[in-house]
Amino acid sequence: MDTVVLTIAGSDTWGGGGITTDIKTIEQAGSFAVNVITCIAVESSDSSFEIVSLPASLIKQQLQTIANSHQLSAIKIGLLNDAKTIAIVKEFIETQDCPIVIDPVMAFKESSKEIKQIRLEMIDLMKSATVITPNLTEAKIIAESGDIENQLMLADEAKNIYSIVKTPVLITGGARFPGEKAVDVLFDGEKVHFFELPKLDTLNIHGAGCALSSMIAAQLANNEKLEQAIENAKHFVYQGINQGLSLPSGDGGNIWNRIGDINEK
């Protein structure tokens, strides 16, 4: 039977990230994708970025539809725009018995008060995850720490976050460090694992974090071990970045153009 992977995330109207990217990734991995939309990202009348949450009742209805229709093999969780949505999703995942990958998208919050509230709610949620995949900015929010400037600090930050959420932590974004390699780090509670690939000279990274977490979820759904699931997902996203499509909108392009075979490395 095909594995079924649920993505719970926001809709990126631009098509580079969010639930659009999640579905493409999950399907490319050979799993059947189902989705619950939590919010919609749009361009407002003054050309600024706006995120509109769906009503809590509608999010609940979507989750109930999934529960009534599918036996899930894995869950990927992305953008949850408010505390009420986080609580609804937490209640749902407590009824599920499958790997859960959380991409804790929090950097979009504008005020420190919003960030603090979402941080506490997300920490509670992340304790139920199989692995979490914060980027550098999100890692700083979770750990309430300063800038991460090198690989050793990255490893220490992963250990610090593990002590807070008690679940494996993969921090992404190591391409910002000096050197020829882009480095991400996993701390699984016992050992630090580094994942290195050559840096690419491109801005086509919009959606990379969404694709990474979705591919990890799809790999876990197919019984891959965590470290190998991350390794496979990293190579998949690397292909996407390398072949990415530059968009005229100026948002940094996106990774979705001529994605190759997941097994190609």
Short mmCIF file of C-alpha atoms in Angstrom, two decimals:
data_model
loop_
_atom_site.label_atom_id
_atom_site.label_comp_id
_atom_site.label_asym_id
_atom_site.label_seq_id
_atom_site.Cartn_x
_atom_site.Cartn_y
_atom_site.Cartn_z
CA MET A 1 0.00 0.00 0.00
CA ASP A 2 1.22 3.50 -0.77
CA THR A 3 2.47 5.54 2.15
CA VAL A 4 0.36 8.59 2.97
CA VAL A 5 2.09 11.76 4.18
CA LEU A 6 0.13 14.68 5.61
CA THR A 7 1.44 18.22 5.37
CA ILE A 8 -0.06 20.79 7.73
CA ALA A 9 1.15 24.19 6.56
CA GLY A 10 0.37 27.53 4.96
CA SER A 11 -0.35 28.20 1.31
CA ASP A 12 2.38 30.19 -0.45
CA THR A 13 0.55 31.96 -3.28
CA TRP A 14 3.86 32.59 -5.07
CA GLY A 15 4.34 28.83 -5.45
CA GLY A 16 7.89 28.61 -4.17
CA GLY A 17 7.31 27.32 -0.66
CA GLY A 18 4.59 26.26 1.72
CA ILE A 19 2.08 23.54 1.04
CA THR A 20 2.61 23.68 -2.74
CA THR A 21 6.25 22.72 -2.29
CA ASP A 22 5.37 20.10 0.32
CA ILE A 23 2.94 18.29 -1.99
CA LYS A 24 5.37 18.31 -4.93
CA THR A 25 8.14 16.94 -2.73
CA ILE A 26 6.07 14.21 -1.09
CA GLU A 27 4.71 13.03 -4.44
CA GLN A 28 8.21 13.01 -5.96
CA ALA A 29 9.33 10.79 -3.09
CA GLY A 30 6.70 8.24 -4.09
CA SER A 31 4.22 8.86 -1.27
CA PHE A 32 0.62 10.04 -1.51
CA ALA A 33 0.28 13.62 -0.24
CA VAL A 34 -2.69 14.96 1.70
CA ASN A 35 -2.84 18.44 3.15
CA VAL A 36 -4.37 20.74 5.74
CA ILE A 37 -4.04 24.46 5.02
CA THR A 38 -3.58 26.64 8.10
CA CYS A 39 -3.15 30.08 6.52
CA ILE A 40 -2.57 31.85 3.22
CA ALA A 41 0.37 34.11 2.36
CA VAL A 42 -0.58 36.95 0.02
CA GLU A 43 0.59 40.34 -1.17
CA SER A 44 -1.50 43.08 0.45
CA SER A 45 -2.74 46.27 -1.22
CA ASP A 46 0.45 48.15 -0.29
CA SER A 47 2.62 45.35 -1.77
CA SER A 48 3.70 44.11 1.66
CA PHE A 49 3.70 40.49 2.80
CA GLU A 50 0.60 39.35 4.68
CA ILE A 51 -0.40 36.05 6.27
CA VAL A 52 -4.11 35.39 6.75
CA SER A 53 -5.08 32.59 9.15
CA LEU A 54 -7.94 30.27 8.33
CA PRO A 55 -10.72 30.00 10.94
CA ALA A 56 -10.00 27.47 13.68
CA SER A 57 -13.21 25.59 12.87
CA LEU A 58 -12.08 25.09 9.27
CA ILE A 59 -8.66 23.80 10.34
CA LYS A 60 -10.39 21.34 12.68
CA GLN A 61 -12.70 20.18 9.89
CA GLN A 62 -9.76 19.55 7.58
CA LEU A 63 -7.97 17.50 10.23
CA GLN A 64 -11.13 15.52 10.96
CA THR A 65 -11.53 14.80 7.26
CA ILE A 66 -7.98 13.42 7.17
CA ALA A 67 -8.55 11.34 10.31
CA ASN A 68 -11.70 9.83 8.81
CA SER A 69 -10.13 9.09 5.44
CA HIS A 70 -6.49 8.04 5.80
CA GLN A 71 -4.07 6.05 7.88
CA LEU A 72 -1.04 8.33 7.96
CA SER A 73 2.52 7.13 7.43
CA ALA A 74 4.12 10.47 8.43
CA ILE A 75 3.24 14.09 9.14
CA LYS A 76 5.10 17.26 8.19
CA ILE A 77 4.14 20.45 10.04
CA GLY A 78 5.05 23.87 8.70
CA LEU A 79 3.58 27.33 9.24
CA LEU A 80 1.14 27.56 12.15
CA ASN A 81 0.23 31.22 12.35
CA ASP A 82 -1.20 31.54 15.87
CA ALA A 83 -1.53 29.85 19.25
CA LYS A 84 -5.03 28.56 18.56
CA THR A 85 -3.86 26.75 15.42
CA ILE A 86 -0.91 25.25 17.30
CA ALA A 87 -3.25 23.91 20.00
CA ILE A 88 -5.56 22.34 17.41
CA VAL A 89 -2.67 20.66 15.61
CA LYS A 90 -1.16 19.41 18.88
CA GLU A 91 -4.46 17.80 19.84
CA PHE A 92 -4.60 16.08 16.44
CA ILE A 93 -1.06 14.70 16.39
CA GLU A 94 -1.54 13.21 19.84
CA THR A 95 -4.01 10.82 18.19
CA GLN A 96 -1.50 9.73 15.52
CA ASP A 97 1.17 7.03 15.63
CA CYS A 98 3.68 7.93 12.92
CA PRO A 99 6.86 9.99 12.40
CA ILE A 100 6.33 13.75 12.74
CA VAL A 101 8.66 16.34 11.20
CA ILE A 102 8.23 19.93 12.36
CA ASP A 103 9.64 22.88 10.44
CA PRO A 104 9.10 25.59 13.10
CA VAL A 105 8.38 28.61 10.91
CA MET A 106 8.45 31.54 13.34
CA ALA A 107 10.69 34.20 11.84
CA PHE A 108 7.74 35.94 10.12
CA LYS A 109 6.42 37.32 13.42
CA GLU A 110 7.01 41.07 13.71
CA SER A 111 6.78 41.85 17.43
CA SER A 112 8.81 40.38 20.28
CA LYS A 113 5.57 39.68 22.16
CA GLU A 114 4.23 37.59 19.26
CA ILE A 115 7.51 35.71 18.97
CA LYS A 116 7.61 34.90 22.70
CA GLN A 117 4.06 33.55 22.72
CA ILE A 118 4.51 31.48 19.57
CA ARG A 119 7.87 30.21 20.87
CA LEU A 120 6.33 28.76 24.03
CA GLU A 121 3.44 27.15 22.14
CA MET A 122 5.79 25.72 19.50
CA ILE A 123 8.17 24.29 22.10
CA ASP A 124 5.26 22.38 23.61
CA LEU A 125 4.31 21.09 20.14
CA MET A 126 7.89 20.19 19.16
CA LYS A 127 8.21 17.81 22.09
CA SER A 128 5.92 15.45 20.13
CA ALA A 129 8.11 15.48 17.01
CA THR A 130 10.44 12.85 15.59
CA VAL A 131 12.75 15.63 14.42
CA ILE A 132 12.57 19.42 14.10
CA THR A 133 14.27 21.41 11.33
CA PRO A 134 14.78 25.06 12.35
CA ASN A 135 16.91 27.39 10.25
CA LEU A 136 19.46 29.67 11.92
CA THR A 137 16.92 32.40 12.71
CA GLU A 138 14.39 29.96 14.12
CA ALA A 139 17.09 28.22 16.15
CA LYS A 140 17.96 31.54 17.78
CA ILE A 141 14.30 32.13 18.62
CA ILE A 142 13.86 28.68 20.17
CA ALA A 143 17.10 28.85 22.18
CA GLU A 144 16.82 32.61 22.88
CA SER A 145 20.46 32.86 21.88
CA GLY A 146 22.77 35.15 19.94
CA ASP A 147 24.22 34.80 16.46
CA ILE A 148 25.58 31.44 15.30
CA GLU A 149 28.86 32.09 13.50
CA ASN A 150 30.48 28.70 12.82
CA GLN A 151 30.05 24.92 12.85
CA LEU A 152 31.01 24.47 16.48
CA MET A 153 28.46 27.06 17.57
CA LEU A 154 25.91 25.34 15.33
CA ALA A 155 26.50 22.02 17.08
CA ASP A 156 26.26 23.64 20.51
CA GLU A 157 23.01 25.33 19.50
CA ALA A 158 21.53 22.00 18.38
CA LYS A 159 22.44 20.48 21.76
CA ASN A 160 20.95 23.47 23.54
CA ILE A 161 17.66 23.18 21.65
CA TYR A 162 17.57 19.42 22.27
CA SER A 163 17.74 20.15 26.00
CA ILE A 164 14.61 22.30 25.58
CA VAL A 165 12.46 20.15 23.29
CA LYS A 166 13.90 16.68 24.05
CA THR A 167 13.73 15.60 20.41
CA PRO A 168 16.33 15.38 17.60
CA VAL A 169 17.26 18.78 16.14
CA LEU A 170 18.47 19.47 12.59
CA ILE A 171 19.61 23.09 12.17
CA THR A 172 19.84 24.25 8.57
CA GLY A 173 21.41 27.31 7.00
CA GLY A 174 25.11 26.54 7.26
CA ALA A 175 25.70 28.05 3.82
CA ARG A 176 25.98 31.40 5.61
CA PHE A 177 29.26 30.42 7.26
CA PRO A 178 32.68 31.10 5.69
CA GLY A 179 34.17 28.32 3.58
CA GLU A 180 33.35 26.25 0.52
CA LYS A 181 30.82 23.94 2.19
CA ALA A 182 27.23 24.43 3.29
CA VAL A 183 26.90 22.68 6.63
CA ASP A 184 23.79 21.56 8.50
CA VAL A 185 23.93 19.77 11.84
CA LEU A 186 21.81 17.13 13.56
CA PHE A 187 21.94 16.35 17.26
CA ASP A 188 19.96 13.19 17.97
CA GLY A 189 20.40 13.21 21.74
CA GLU A 190 23.60 11.20 21.66
CA LYS A 191 25.73 12.25 18.73
CA VAL A 192 26.33 15.27 16.49
CA HIS A 193 26.06 14.59 12.75
CA PHE A 194 27.31 17.08 10.15
CA PHE A 195 25.88 17.19 6.62
CA GLU A 196 28.10 18.97 4.10
CA LEU A 197 27.62 19.86 0.43
CA PRO A 198 29.46 22.37 -1.78
CA LYS A 199 27.96 25.85 -1.73
CA LEU A 200 25.98 26.97 -4.78
CA ASP A 201 26.18 30.51 -6.14
CA THR A 202 22.45 31.13 -6.49
CA LEU A 203 19.52 32.94 -4.89
CA ASN A 204 17.10 30.17 -5.81
CA ILE A 205 16.48 28.93 -2.29
CA HIS A 206 12.86 29.93 -1.70
CA GLY A 207 11.07 26.79 -0.51
CA ALA A 208 14.23 24.86 0.32
CA GLY A 209 13.33 24.44 3.99
CA CYS A 210 9.81 23.28 3.12
CA ALA A 211 11.16 20.75 0.63
CA LEU A 212 13.76 19.47 3.09
CA SER A 213 11.32 18.81 5.92
CA SER A 214 8.75 17.28 3.56
CA MET A 215 11.30 14.94 2.01
CA ILE A 216 12.51 13.87 5.45
CA ALA A 217 8.89 13.07 6.37
CA ALA A 218 8.41 11.07 3.17
CA GLN A 219 11.65 9.17 3.77
CA LEU A 220 10.62 8.32 7.34
CA ALA A 221 7.21 7.23 6.03
CA ASN A 222 9.07 4.65 3.96
CA ASN A 223 10.99 3.36 7.00
CA GLU A 224 14.29 5.12 6.33
CA LYS A 225 16.45 5.76 9.39
CA LEU A 226 16.62 9.41 10.48
CA GLU A 227 20.23 10.12 9.53
CA GLN A 228 19.84 8.54 6.08
CA ALA A 229 16.48 10.26 5.58
CA ILE A 230 18.18 13.61 6.16
CA GLU A 231 21.07 12.70 3.86
CA ASN A 232 18.65 11.76 1.06
CA ALA A 233 16.57 14.89 1.60
CA LYS A 234 19.65 17.11 1.54
CA HIS A 235 20.72 15.76 -1.85
CA PHE A 236 17.20 16.15 -3.23
CA VAL A 237 16.98 19.80 -2.18
CA TYR A 238 20.52 20.43 -3.43
CA GLN A 239 19.42 19.34 -6.90
CA GLY A 240 16.45 21.65 -6.68
CA ILE A 241 18.56 24.65 -5.71
CA ASN A 242 21.08 23.88 -8.44
CA GLN A 243 18.32 23.73 -11.06
CA GLY A 244 16.18 26.47 -9.55
CA LEU A 245 14.00 28.89 -11.43
CA SER A 246 14.79 32.62 -11.15
CA LEU A 247 11.56 34.57 -10.91
CA PRO A 248 11.10 38.19 -12.04
CA SER A 249 9.33 39.11 -8.80
CA GLY A 250 12.56 39.64 -6.90
CA ASP A 251 11.75 37.20 -4.08
CA GLY A 252 14.94 35.24 -4.59
CA GLY A 253 13.53 32.76 -7.06
CA ASN A 254 12.49 29.28 -6.03
CA ILE A 255 13.85 25.77 -6.15
CA TRP A 256 11.15 24.28 -8.36
CA ASN A 257 12.57 23.74 -11.81
CA ARG A 258 13.54 20.43 -13.42
CA ILE A 259 13.89 18.50 -10.17
CA GLY A 260 15.75 15.27 -10.87
CA ASP A 261 15.59 11.73 -9.58
CA ILE A 262 15.56 11.55 -5.79
CA ASN A 263 18.24 8.84 -5.98
CA GLU A 264 20.57 11.03 -8.05
CA LYS A 265 23.50 12.38 -6.02
#
